[in-house]
mmCIF file of C-alpha atoms in Angstrom:
data_model
loop_
_atom_site.group_PDB
_atom_site.id
_atom_site.type_symbol
_atom_site.label_atom_id
_atom_site.label_comp_id
_atom_site.label_asym_id
_atom_site.label_seq_id
_atom_site.Cartn_x
_atom_site.Cartn_y
_atom_site.Cartn_z
ATOM 1 C CA UNK A 1315 -0.043 -0.050 0.006
ATOM 2 C CA UNK A 1316 1.398 3.441 -0.952
ATOM 3 C CA UNK A 1317 1.786 5.792 1.895
ATOM 4 C CA UNK A 1318 0.108 9.129 1.910
ATOM 5 C CA UNK A 1319 3.516 11.083 1.846
ATOM 6 C CA UNK A 1320 4.290 9.243 -1.496
ATOM 7 C CA UNK A 1321 0.837 10.140 -3.066
ATOM 8 C CA UNK A 1322 1.067 13.841 -2.017
ATOM 9 C CA UNK A 1323 4.724 13.998 -3.302
ATOM 10 C CA UNK A 1324 3.559 12.579 -6.593
ATOM 11 C CA UNK A 1325 0.548 15.168 -6.770
ATOM 12 C CA UNK A 1326 2.992 17.975 -6.018
ATOM 13 C CA UNK A 1327 5.327 16.994 -8.878
ATOM 14 C CA UNK A 1328 2.593 16.373 -11.346
ATOM 15 C CA UNK A 1329 0.974 19.740 -10.589
ATOM 16 C CA UNK A 1330 4.215 21.533 -10.884
ATOM 17 C CA UNK A 1331 4.570 19.723 -14.248
ATOM 18 C CA UNK A 1332 1.158 21.047 -15.312
ATOM 19 C CA UNK A 1333 2.065 24.585 -14.336
ATOM 20 C CA UNK A 1334 5.000 24.508 -16.928
ATOM 21 C CA UNK A 1335 2.176 24.928 -19.435
ATOM 22 C CA UNK A 1336 0.923 28.217 -17.553
ATOM 23 C CA UNK A 1337 2.274 31.232 -19.556
ATOM 24 C CA UNK A 1338 2.998 34.474 -17.851
ATOM 25 C CA UNK A 1339 0.984 36.931 -20.126
ATOM 26 C CA UNK A 1340 3.754 39.661 -20.078
ATOM 27 C CA UNK A 1341 6.992 37.695 -20.482
ATOM 28 C CA UNK A 1342 5.407 34.907 -22.696
ATOM 29 C CA UNK A 1343 7.284 32.252 -20.669
ATOM 30 C CA UNK A 1344 6.017 29.424 -18.448
ATOM 31 C CA UNK A 1345 5.605 30.391 -14.780
ATOM 32 C CA UNK A 1346 7.950 27.468 -13.880
ATOM 33 C CA UNK A 1347 10.696 28.535 -16.364
ATOM 34 C CA UNK A 1348 10.460 32.036 -14.818
ATOM 35 C CA UNK A 1349 10.991 30.751 -11.248
ATOM 36 C CA UNK A 1350 7.636 32.016 -10.199
ATOM 37 C CA UNK A 1351 6.614 28.871 -8.502
ATOM 38 C CA UNK A 1352 8.987 28.320 -5.690
ATOM 39 C CA UNK A 1353 6.730 25.605 -4.119
ATOM 40 C CA UNK A 1354 3.656 23.293 -4.373
ATOM 41 C CA UNK A 1355 2.253 21.563 -1.253
ATOM 42 C CA UNK A 1356 -0.469 19.008 -1.319
ATOM 43 C CA UNK A 1357 -2.304 17.989 1.843
ATOM 44 C CA UNK A 1358 -4.789 15.270 2.333
ATOM 45 C CA UNK A 1359 -8.263 16.780 3.052
ATOM 46 C CA UNK A 1360 -10.561 14.809 5.241
ATOM 47 C CA UNK A 1361 -10.942 10.998 5.210
ATOM 48 C CA UNK A 1362 -11.385 10.726 1.545
ATOM 49 C CA UNK A 1363 -8.041 9.311 0.025
ATOM 50 C CA UNK A 1364 -8.937 11.125 -3.297
ATOM 51 C CA UNK A 1365 -9.223 14.638 -2.028
ATOM 52 C CA UNK A 1366 -6.506 17.018 -1.365
ATOM 53 C CA UNK A 1367 -5.826 20.656 -0.542
ATOM 54 C CA UNK A 1368 -3.056 22.012 -2.843
ATOM 55 C CA UNK A 1369 -1.246 25.329 -1.951
ATOM 56 C CA UNK A 1370 0.641 26.896 -4.873
ATOM 57 C CA UNK A 1371 3.202 29.649 -3.826
ATOM 58 C CA UNK A 1372 3.537 32.333 -6.546
ATOM 59 C CA UNK A 1373 6.257 34.873 -6.726
ATOM 60 C CA UNK A 1374 5.419 37.830 -8.987
ATOM 61 C CA UNK A 1375 7.990 39.845 -10.671
ATOM 62 C CA UNK A 1376 6.627 43.103 -9.528
ATOM 63 C CA UNK A 1377 4.402 43.888 -6.469
ATOM 64 C CA UNK A 1378 0.832 44.510 -7.465
ATOM 65 C CA UNK A 1379 1.300 43.066 -10.901
ATOM 66 C CA UNK A 1380 -1.915 44.078 -12.933
ATOM 67 C CA UNK A 1381 -2.024 40.739 -14.462
ATOM 68 C CA UNK A 1382 -1.709 38.792 -11.117
ATOM 69 C CA UNK A 1383 -5.457 38.007 -11.397
ATOM 70 C CA UNK A 1384 -4.821 36.419 -14.839
ATOM 71 C CA UNK A 1385 -1.803 34.450 -13.696
ATOM 72 C CA UNK A 1386 -3.873 33.226 -10.588
ATOM 73 C CA UNK A 1387 -6.850 32.183 -12.716
ATOM 74 C CA UNK A 1388 -4.685 30.146 -15.073
ATOM 75 C CA UNK A 1389 -2.830 28.322 -12.261
ATOM 76 C CA UNK A 1390 -6.187 27.614 -10.537
ATOM 77 C CA UNK A 1391 -7.644 26.159 -13.768
ATOM 78 C CA UNK A 1392 -4.490 23.999 -14.154
ATOM 79 C CA UNK A 1393 -4.985 22.568 -10.591
ATOM 80 C CA UNK A 1394 -8.660 22.017 -10.930
ATOM 81 C CA UNK A 1395 -8.313 20.036 -14.131
ATOM 82 C CA UNK A 1396 -5.769 17.707 -12.505
ATOM 83 C CA UNK A 1397 -6.994 14.120 -13.364
ATOM 84 C CA UNK A 1398 -7.197 11.292 -10.933
ATOM 85 C CA UNK A 1399 -7.984 13.203 -7.803
ATOM 86 C CA UNK A 1400 -9.985 16.145 -6.632
ATOM 87 C CA UNK A 1401 -7.802 19.117 -5.842
ATOM 88 C CA UNK A 1402 -8.779 22.374 -3.954
ATOM 89 C CA UNK A 1403 -6.320 25.030 -5.032
ATOM 90 C CA UNK A 1404 -5.136 27.756 -2.856
ATOM 91 C CA UNK A 1405 -3.025 30.513 -4.407
ATOM 92 C CA UNK A 1406 -0.581 32.372 -2.181
ATOM 93 C CA UNK A 1407 0.989 35.442 -3.849
ATOM 94 C CA UNK A 1408 4.149 37.258 -3.075
ATOM 95 C CA UNK A 1409 6.965 39.062 -4.857
ATOM 96 C CA UNK A 1410 10.315 37.944 -5.984
ATOM 97 C CA UNK A 1411 13.257 39.017 -3.959
ATOM 98 C CA UNK A 1412 15.413 41.786 -5.373
ATOM 99 C CA UNK A 1413 18.184 39.369 -6.013
ATOM 100 C CA UNK A 1414 16.069 36.833 -7.702
ATOM 101 C CA UNK A 1415 14.458 39.472 -9.973
ATOM 102 C CA UNK A 1416 17.789 40.814 -10.846
ATOM 103 C CA UNK A 1417 19.078 37.293 -11.966
ATOM 104 C CA UNK A 1418 15.882 36.732 -13.905
ATOM 105 C CA UNK A 1419 16.052 40.125 -15.717
ATOM 106 C CA UNK A 1420 19.840 39.625 -16.251
ATOM 107 C CA UNK A 1421 19.075 36.263 -17.962
ATOM 108 C CA UNK A 1422 16.338 37.715 -20.205
ATOM 109 C CA UNK A 1423 18.455 40.746 -21.248
ATOM 110 C CA UNK A 1424 21.167 38.422 -22.120
ATOM 111 C CA UNK A 1425 18.791 36.992 -24.765
ATOM 112 C CA UNK A 1426 17.923 40.240 -26.106
ATOM 113 C CA UNK A 1427 21.352 42.223 -26.291
ATOM 114 C CA UNK A 1428 20.233 43.294 -29.752
ATOM 115 C CA UNK A 1429 17.228 44.080 -31.793
ATOM 116 C CA UNK A 1430 15.377 40.611 -31.807
ATOM 117 C CA UNK A 1431 13.401 41.146 -34.940
ATOM 118 C CA UNK A 1432 16.152 41.030 -37.482
ATOM 119 C CA UNK A 1433 17.845 37.843 -36.411
ATOM 120 C CA UNK A 1434 17.900 34.965 -38.799
ATOM 121 C CA UNK A 1435 14.987 32.743 -38.392
ATOM 122 C CA UNK A 1436 12.517 35.370 -36.795
ATOM 123 C CA UNK A 1437 9.039 34.331 -37.440
ATOM 124 C CA UNK A 1438 7.735 37.860 -36.801
ATOM 125 C CA UNK A 1439 6.064 39.628 -39.849
ATOM 126 C CA UNK A 1440 6.746 43.274 -39.635
ATOM 127 C CA UNK A 1441 4.554 45.982 -41.388
ATOM 128 C CA UNK A 1442 5.635 49.533 -41.394
ATOM 129 C CA UNK A 1443 2.586 51.735 -42.073
ATOM 130 C CA UNK A 1444 3.612 55.043 -43.819
ATOM 131 C CA UNK A 1445 2.061 58.054 -45.429
ATOM 132 C CA UNK A 1446 3.374 61.048 -47.406
ATOM 133 C CA UNK A 1447 1.381 63.479 -45.477
ATOM 134 C CA UNK A 1448 -0.676 63.778 -42.283
ATOM 135 C CA UNK A 1449 -4.438 63.638 -42.121
ATOM 136 C CA UNK A 1450 -4.927 60.511 -44.280
ATOM 137 C CA UNK A 1451 -5.863 58.217 -41.320
ATOM 138 C CA UNK A 1452 -2.456 56.353 -41.080
ATOM 139 C CA UNK A 1453 -2.585 55.743 -37.371
ATOM 140 C CA UNK A 1454 -6.285 54.805 -37.486
ATOM 141 C CA UNK A 1455 -5.444 52.274 -40.163
ATOM 142 C CA UNK A 1456 -2.428 50.984 -38.006
ATOM 143 C CA UNK A 1457 -4.682 50.743 -34.856
ATOM 144 C CA UNK A 1458 -7.536 48.878 -36.617
ATOM 145 C CA UNK A 1459 -5.286 46.653 -38.436
ATOM 146 C CA UNK A 1460 -3.330 45.637 -35.206
ATOM 147 C CA UNK A 1461 -6.643 45.142 -33.401
ATOM 148 C CA UNK A 1462 -7.921 42.870 -36.267
ATOM 149 C CA UNK A 1463 -4.749 40.836 -36.265
ATOM 150 C CA UNK A 1464 -5.132 40.205 -32.497
ATOM 151 C CA UNK A 1465 -8.875 39.465 -32.823
ATOM 152 C CA UNK A 1466 -7.955 36.903 -35.362
ATOM 153 C CA UNK A 1467 -5.750 34.969 -32.963
ATOM 154 C CA UNK A 1468 -2.339 36.466 -33.930
ATOM 155 C CA UNK A 1469 0.129 37.585 -31.218
ATOM 156 C CA UNK A 1470 0.372 41.227 -32.224
ATOM 157 C CA UNK A 1471 2.591 44.152 -31.171
ATOM 158 C CA UNK A 1472 2.675 47.691 -32.323
ATOM 159 C CA UNK A 1473 5.201 50.493 -31.943
ATOM 160 C CA UNK A 1474 4.136 54.040 -32.258
ATOM 161 C CA UNK A 1475 7.081 55.316 -34.224
ATOM 162 C CA UNK A 1476 5.480 58.659 -34.892
ATOM 163 C CA UNK A 1477 7.656 60.347 -32.264
ATOM 164 C CA UNK A 1478 6.255 63.920 -32.931
ATOM 165 C CA UNK A 1479 2.490 62.851 -33.387
ATOM 166 C CA UNK A 1480 2.063 59.802 -31.324
ATOM 167 C CA UNK A 1481 -1.565 58.672 -31.306
ATOM 168 C CA UNK A 1482 -1.717 54.944 -30.652
ATOM 169 C CA UNK A 1483 -2.221 55.387 -26.832
ATOM 170 C CA UNK A 1484 -5.279 57.480 -27.275
ATOM 171 C CA UNK A 1485 -6.647 55.257 -30.266
ATOM 172 C CA UNK A 1486 -6.287 52.170 -27.753
ATOM 173 C CA UNK A 1487 -7.546 54.136 -24.600
ATOM 174 C CA UNK A 1488 -4.117 53.569 -22.966
ATOM 175 C CA UNK A 1489 -3.528 55.887 -20.008
ATOM 176 C CA UNK A 1490 -0.927 53.756 -18.064
ATOM 177 C CA UNK A 1491 3.040 53.577 -18.446
ATOM 178 C CA UNK A 1492 4.933 50.416 -19.335
ATOM 179 C CA UNK A 1493 5.968 48.300 -16.356
ATOM 180 C CA UNK A 1494 9.754 48.902 -15.582
ATOM 181 C CA UNK A 1495 10.984 45.428 -14.691
ATOM 182 C CA UNK A 1496 14.258 46.322 -13.207
ATOM 183 C CA UNK A 1497 15.480 48.199 -16.254
ATOM 184 C CA UNK A 1498 13.539 46.087 -18.792
ATOM 185 C CA UNK A 1499 10.187 47.536 -20.006
ATOM 186 C CA UNK A 1500 6.927 45.586 -20.347
ATOM 187 C CA UNK A 1501 4.733 46.762 -23.173
ATOM 188 C CA UNK A 1502 1.284 47.922 -22.292
ATOM 189 C CA UNK A 1503 -1.409 45.666 -23.398
ATOM 190 C CA UNK A 1504 -4.724 47.053 -24.716
ATOM 191 C CA UNK A 1505 -7.415 45.123 -26.813
ATOM 192 C CA UNK A 1506 -4.991 42.247 -27.226
ATOM 193 C CA UNK A 1507 -2.196 44.342 -28.663
ATOM 194 C CA UNK A 1508 1.222 44.822 -27.025
ATOM 195 C CA UNK A 1509 2.386 48.297 -27.715
ATOM 196 C CA UNK A 1510 4.799 51.070 -26.831
ATOM 197 C CA UNK A 1511 4.650 54.817 -27.487
ATOM 198 C CA UNK A 1512 6.739 57.754 -26.518
ATOM 199 C CA UNK A 1513 3.378 59.214 -25.647
ATOM 200 C CA UNK A 1514 3.237 56.773 -22.644
ATOM 201 C CA UNK A 1515 6.318 58.585 -21.168
ATOM 202 C CA UNK A 1516 5.994 62.210 -22.228
ATOM 203 C CA UNK A 1517 2.331 62.808 -22.214
ATOM 204 C CA UNK A 1518 0.388 64.112 -25.155
ATOM 205 C CA UNK A 1519 0.859 67.774 -24.333
ATOM 206 C CA UNK A 1520 4.702 67.928 -24.413
ATOM 207 C CA UNK A 1521 6.601 68.554 -27.603
ATOM 208 C CA UNK A 1522 9.442 66.239 -28.430
ATOM 209 C CA UNK A 1523 12.177 67.585 -30.787
ATOM 210 C CA UNK A 1524 14.422 64.608 -31.420
ATOM 211 C CA UNK A 1525 16.569 64.427 -34.490
ATOM 212 C CA UNK A 1526 19.113 62.257 -35.911
ATOM 213 C CA UNK A 1527 20.996 59.840 -33.594
ATOM 214 C CA UNK A 1528 18.736 60.461 -30.708
ATOM 215 C CA UNK A 1529 15.697 59.634 -32.832
ATOM 216 C CA UNK A 1530 17.261 56.406 -34.111
ATOM 217 C CA UNK A 1531 18.172 55.627 -30.567
ATOM 218 C CA UNK A 1532 14.460 55.840 -29.446
ATOM 219 C CA UNK A 1533 13.689 53.097 -31.969
ATOM 220 C CA UNK A 1534 16.568 50.945 -30.989
ATOM 221 C CA UNK A 1535 15.256 51.161 -27.334
ATOM 222 C CA UNK A 1536 11.736 50.358 -28.364
ATOM 223 C CA UNK A 1537 12.996 47.283 -30.379
ATOM 224 C CA UNK A 1538 15.573 45.993 -27.823
ATOM 225 C CA UNK A 1539 14.940 47.171 -24.453
ATOM 226 C CA UNK A 1540 11.272 46.156 -24.474
ATOM 227 C CA UNK A 1541 10.254 42.635 -23.816
ATOM 228 C CA UNK A 1542 8.196 41.661 -26.758
ATOM 229 C CA UNK A 1543 8.330 37.935 -26.469
ATOM 230 C CA UNK A 1544 7.890 36.428 -29.990
ATOM 231 C CA UNK A 1545 4.803 38.098 -31.662
ATOM 232 C CA UNK A 1546 3.478 36.924 -34.985
ATOM 233 C CA UNK A 1547 2.967 40.382 -36.119
ATOM 234 C CA UNK A 1548 4.702 43.733 -35.453
ATOM 235 C CA UNK A 1549 3.188 47.012 -36.729
ATOM 236 C CA UNK A 1550 5.085 50.335 -36.789
ATOM 237 C CA UNK A 1551 3.117 53.582 -37.110
ATOM 238 C CA UNK A 1552 5.549 55.836 -38.946
ATOM 239 C CA UNK A 1553 5.572 59.634 -38.926
ATOM 240 C CA UNK A 1554 4.219 61.190 -42.024
ATOM 241 C CA UNK A 1555 6.763 61.834 -44.964
ATOM 242 C CA UNK A 1556 10.163 60.295 -45.595
ATOM 243 C CA UNK A 1557 12.161 61.582 -42.607
ATOM 244 C CA UNK A 1558 14.698 60.209 -40.168
ATOM 245 C CA UNK A 1559 12.379 57.733 -38.678
ATOM 246 C CA UNK A 1560 11.456 56.118 -41.912
ATOM 247 C CA UNK A 1561 15.100 55.696 -42.701
ATOM 248 C CA UNK A 1562 15.967 54.295 -39.044
ATOM 249 C CA UNK A 1563 13.139 51.739 -39.358
ATOM 250 C CA UNK A 1564 14.476 50.503 -42.793
ATOM 251 C CA UNK A 1565 17.922 50.312 -41.360
ATOM 252 C CA UNK A 1566 16.970 48.525 -38.148
ATOM 253 C CA UNK A 1567 14.411 46.364 -39.832
ATOM 254 C CA UNK A 1568 15.422 45.334 -43.170
ATOM 255 C CA UNK A 1569 12.922 42.494 -43.300
ATOM 256 C CA UNK A 1570 9.993 45.035 -42.725
ATOM 257 C CA UNK A 1571 7.371 45.377 -45.386
ATOM 258 C CA UNK A 1572 6.113 48.911 -46.091
ATOM 259 C CA UNK A 1573 2.411 49.747 -46.559
ATOM 260 C CA UNK A 1574 1.513 53.137 -48.004
ATOM 261 C CA UNK A 1575 -1.644 54.844 -46.916
ATOM 262 C CA UNK A 1576 -3.151 57.591 -49.050
ATOM 263 C CA UNK A 1577 -6.519 59.201 -49.748
ATOM 264 C CA UNK A 1578 -8.086 59.424 -53.281
ATOM 265 C CA UNK A 1579 -7.101 63.093 -54.090
ATOM 266 C CA UNK A 1580 -4.080 63.837 -56.175
ATOM 267 C CA UNK A 1581 -2.385 65.965 -53.611
ATOM 268 C CA UNK A 1582 -2.243 62.980 -51.109
ATOM 269 C CA UNK A 1583 -1.353 60.428 -53.714
ATOM 270 C CA UNK A 1584 1.628 62.405 -55.141
ATOM 271 C CA UNK A 1585 3.275 62.752 -51.848
ATOM 272 C CA UNK A 1586 2.398 59.215 -50.993
ATOM 273 C CA UNK A 1587 4.541 58.043 -53.759
ATOM 274 C CA UNK A 1588 7.581 59.611 -52.159
ATOM 275 C CA UNK A 1589 7.048 57.494 -48.960
ATOM 276 C CA UNK A 1590 7.108 54.333 -51.132
ATOM 277 C CA UNK A 1591 10.178 55.422 -52.943
ATOM 278 C CA UNK A 1592 12.306 55.153 -49.525
ATOM 279 C CA UNK A 1593 12.514 51.635 -50.686
ATOM 280 C CA UNK A 1594 14.892 52.684 -53.557
ATOM 281 C CA UNK A 1595 17.320 53.896 -50.818
ATOM 282 C CA UNK A 1596 17.145 51.174 -48.376
ATOM 283 C CA UNK A 1597 16.323 47.368 -48.304
ATOM 284 C CA UNK A 1598 12.612 47.506 -47.609
ATOM 285 C CA UNK A 1599 9.846 46.006 -49.698
ATOM 286 C CA UNK A 1600 6.737 48.066 -50.455
ATOM 287 C CA UNK A 1601 4.011 45.463 -49.782
ATOM 288 C CA UNK A 1602 1.167 47.630 -51.223
ATOM 289 C CA UNK A 1603 -1.045 50.564 -50.943
ATOM 290 C CA UNK A 1604 -4.204 51.178 -48.827
ATOM 291 C CA UNK A 1605 -6.537 53.870 -49.963
ATOM 292 C CA UNK A 1606 -8.359 55.450 -47.072
ATOM 293 C CA UNK A 1607 -11.594 57.510 -47.176
ATOM 294 C CA UNK A 1608 -12.394 56.064 -50.534
ATOM 295 C CA UNK A 1609 -16.113 56.400 -50.629
ATOM 296 C CA UNK A 1610 -19.235 57.187 -48.559
ATOM 297 C CA UNK A 1611 -22.354 55.049 -48.857
ATOM 298 C CA UNK A 1612 -25.394 57.273 -48.495
ATOM 299 C CA UNK A 1613 -28.889 55.955 -49.023
ATOM 300 C CA UNK A 1614 -27.815 53.318 -51.624
ATOM 301 C CA UNK A 1615 -25.582 55.707 -53.438
ATOM 302 C CA UNK A 1616 -21.850 55.630 -53.318
ATOM 303 C CA UNK A 1617 -20.259 58.979 -53.186
ATOM 304 C CA UNK A 1618 -16.647 59.780 -53.831
ATOM 305 C CA UNK A 1619 -16.269 62.692 -51.582
ATOM 306 C CA UNK A 1620 -12.500 63.117 -51.999
ATOM 307 C CA UNK A 1621 -12.165 62.245 -55.554
ATOM 308 C CA UNK A 1622 -11.149 58.864 -57.223
ATOM 309 C CA UNK A 1623 -8.081 56.892 -58.183
ATOM 310 C CA UNK A 1624 -5.533 58.014 -55.697
ATOM 311 C CA UNK A 1625 -4.617 54.582 -54.510
ATOM 312 C CA UNK A 1626 -4.345 53.011 -57.930
ATOM 313 C CA UNK A 1627 -2.234 55.991 -59.085
ATOM 314 C CA UNK A 1628 0.243 55.299 -56.134
ATOM 315 C CA UNK A 1629 0.111 51.620 -56.994
ATOM 316 C CA UNK A 1630 0.971 52.175 -60.726
ATOM 317 C CA UNK A 1631 3.682 54.667 -60.001
ATOM 318 C CA UNK A 1632 5.493 52.595 -57.455
ATOM 319 C CA UNK A 1633 5.216 49.338 -59.456
ATOM 320 C CA UNK A 1634 6.809 51.338 -62.431
ATOM 321 C CA UNK A 1635 9.583 52.899 -60.134
ATOM 322 C CA UNK A 1636 10.383 49.877 -58.152
ATOM 323 C CA UNK A 1637 10.218 47.223 -60.751
ATOM 324 C CA UNK A 1638 7.880 44.783 -58.962
ATOM 325 C CA UNK A 1639 4.151 44.788 -58.352
ATOM 326 C CA UNK A 1640 2.861 47.024 -55.737
ATOM 327 C CA UNK A 1641 -0.757 46.340 -55.526
ATOM 328 C CA UNK A 1642 -3.778 48.440 -54.314
ATOM 329 C CA UNK A 1643 -4.436 46.158 -51.269
ATOM 330 C CA UNK A 1644 -7.823 47.683 -50.293
ATOM 331 C CA UNK A 1645 -10.080 50.892 -50.373
ATOM 332 C CA UNK A 1646 -11.501 51.704 -47.026
ATOM 333 C CA UNK A 1647 -14.651 53.632 -46.743
ATOM 334 C CA UNK A 1648 -15.171 57.057 -45.236
ATOM 335 C CA UNK A 1649 -17.180 56.509 -42.087
ATOM 336 C CA UNK A 1650 -17.492 59.176 -39.500
ATOM 337 C CA UNK A 1651 -18.334 56.576 -36.736
ATOM 338 C CA UNK A 1652 -14.822 55.092 -37.228
ATOM 339 C CA UNK A 1653 -13.286 58.221 -35.830
ATOM 340 C CA UNK A 1654 -15.939 58.504 -33.117
ATOM 341 C CA UNK A 1655 -15.328 54.843 -32.030
ATOM 342 C CA UNK A 1656 -11.554 55.214 -32.288
ATOM 343 C CA UNK A 1657 -11.599 58.345 -30.175
ATOM 344 C CA UNK A 1658 -13.407 56.515 -27.478
ATOM 345 C CA UNK A 1659 -10.328 54.296 -26.898
ATOM 346 C CA UNK A 1660 -11.510 51.317 -28.709
ATOM 347 C CA UNK A 1661 -10.571 50.351 -32.383
ATOM 348 C CA UNK A 1662 -13.671 50.550 -34.479
ATOM 349 C CA UNK A 1663 -13.287 47.083 -35.843
ATOM 350 C CA UNK A 1664 -14.033 45.636 -32.466
ATOM 351 C CA UNK A 1665 -17.013 44.982 -30.281
ATOM 352 C CA UNK A 1666 -16.906 46.184 -26.685
ATOM 353 C CA UNK A 1667 -15.885 42.723 -25.590
ATOM 354 C CA UNK A 1668 -12.916 42.770 -27.940
ATOM 355 C CA UNK A 1669 -14.213 40.345 -30.601
ATOM 356 C CA UNK A 1670 -14.132 41.280 -34.278
ATOM 357 C CA UNK A 1671 -17.228 43.310 -35.183
ATOM 358 C CA UNK A 1672 -19.630 41.996 -37.789
ATOM 359 C CA UNK A 1673 -19.624 45.382 -39.717
ATOM 360 C CA UNK A 1674 -18.531 46.227 -43.330
ATOM 361 C CA UNK A 1675 -15.351 48.078 -42.277
ATOM 362 C CA UNK A 1676 -14.255 45.274 -39.877
ATOM 363 C CA UNK A 1677 -14.771 42.831 -42.795
ATOM 364 C CA UNK A 1678 -12.344 45.018 -44.981
ATOM 365 C CA UNK A 1679 -9.770 44.986 -42.248
ATOM 366 C CA UNK A 1680 -10.136 41.219 -41.807
ATOM 367 C CA UNK A 1681 -9.602 40.768 -45.555
ATOM 368 C CA UNK A 1682 -6.537 42.988 -45.400
ATOM 369 C CA UNK A 1683 -4.979 41.067 -42.487
ATOM 370 C CA UNK A 1684 -5.598 37.868 -44.161
ATOM 371 C CA UNK A 1685 -4.255 39.013 -47.428
ATOM 372 C CA UNK A 1686 -1.069 40.293 -45.650
ATOM 373 C CA UNK A 1687 -0.480 37.051 -43.795
ATOM 374 C CA UNK A 1688 -1.457 34.754 -46.533
ATOM 375 C CA UNK A 1689 1.517 35.626 -48.710
ATOM 376 C CA UNK A 1690 5.069 35.681 -47.841
ATOM 377 C CA UNK A 1691 7.189 38.786 -48.490
#
């Protein structure tokens, strides 16, 4: 007959093994790999040989971690679904010691001594969203495309690389700062998208006048000093035009694919071509063109408020100049409600619960996301 100590020890070992599949939502590693589970204790409950109380000791990386509830729920579920015995979980939360945290962060930083997105074998698809001028809805396109990717199940990250006109925090309703994990930043997660923006540090009311090397260093920090995990998709919202940041992105992420956003009128499409021509100077492929505010459907009539043909003109000119096909990927409608929902802090393609909405504009973004991921660069 097996004694109770052996049974309890076996339960403790098997529960710990089950916890190796519980992933920390910020670091993207299992809680056991991160050393967050220092002990699991099983104790027989009552006279029933098949019922045990199981205490799981959890050490969070930072006190008051906003995702502690999520971690606790995942651990509880792993214990409750243990086969072969009825386990009652008890989660005891504390924080890592400073020494243990320093060791963990040191190990993580050692893996990310350089930009992780340009290493050979990276699985992350990188799309840089550009426009020749402001006011064409580039950031709204970035936000809604990122939200669509996330709603479709892709691990999605976004960098607000528009240092002077950062807007992703407001479009996603972000009012918090990234968590500083002993010198390593955790991106803020909103609507399923991991993101970073200078606006999370400076505040939207402070002007930032960065040029040249300092501007490039800001991008390097966003890429290498933030713990991104291994996202399926990384989107970059570039500043309008062909300035320093566009060149820096191309140099830091030569595997990025450029998406040019324009509106139908000639004044927008002419300058949009210049953004695409950045690819002549640097090793960046132009994946295609998105025409925003293309039409407005009103009482069964399609109105072209801002003219017609701008997206196709950009597509044709870039195809000729670059020597390969630069397609018009999609035409997005002009819908005032998109701005209204975006301004509320929720991307317009999402329902309030974060699922993809059953609306025409959400359908267009879903088709665009599928198209982008369905073909290799």
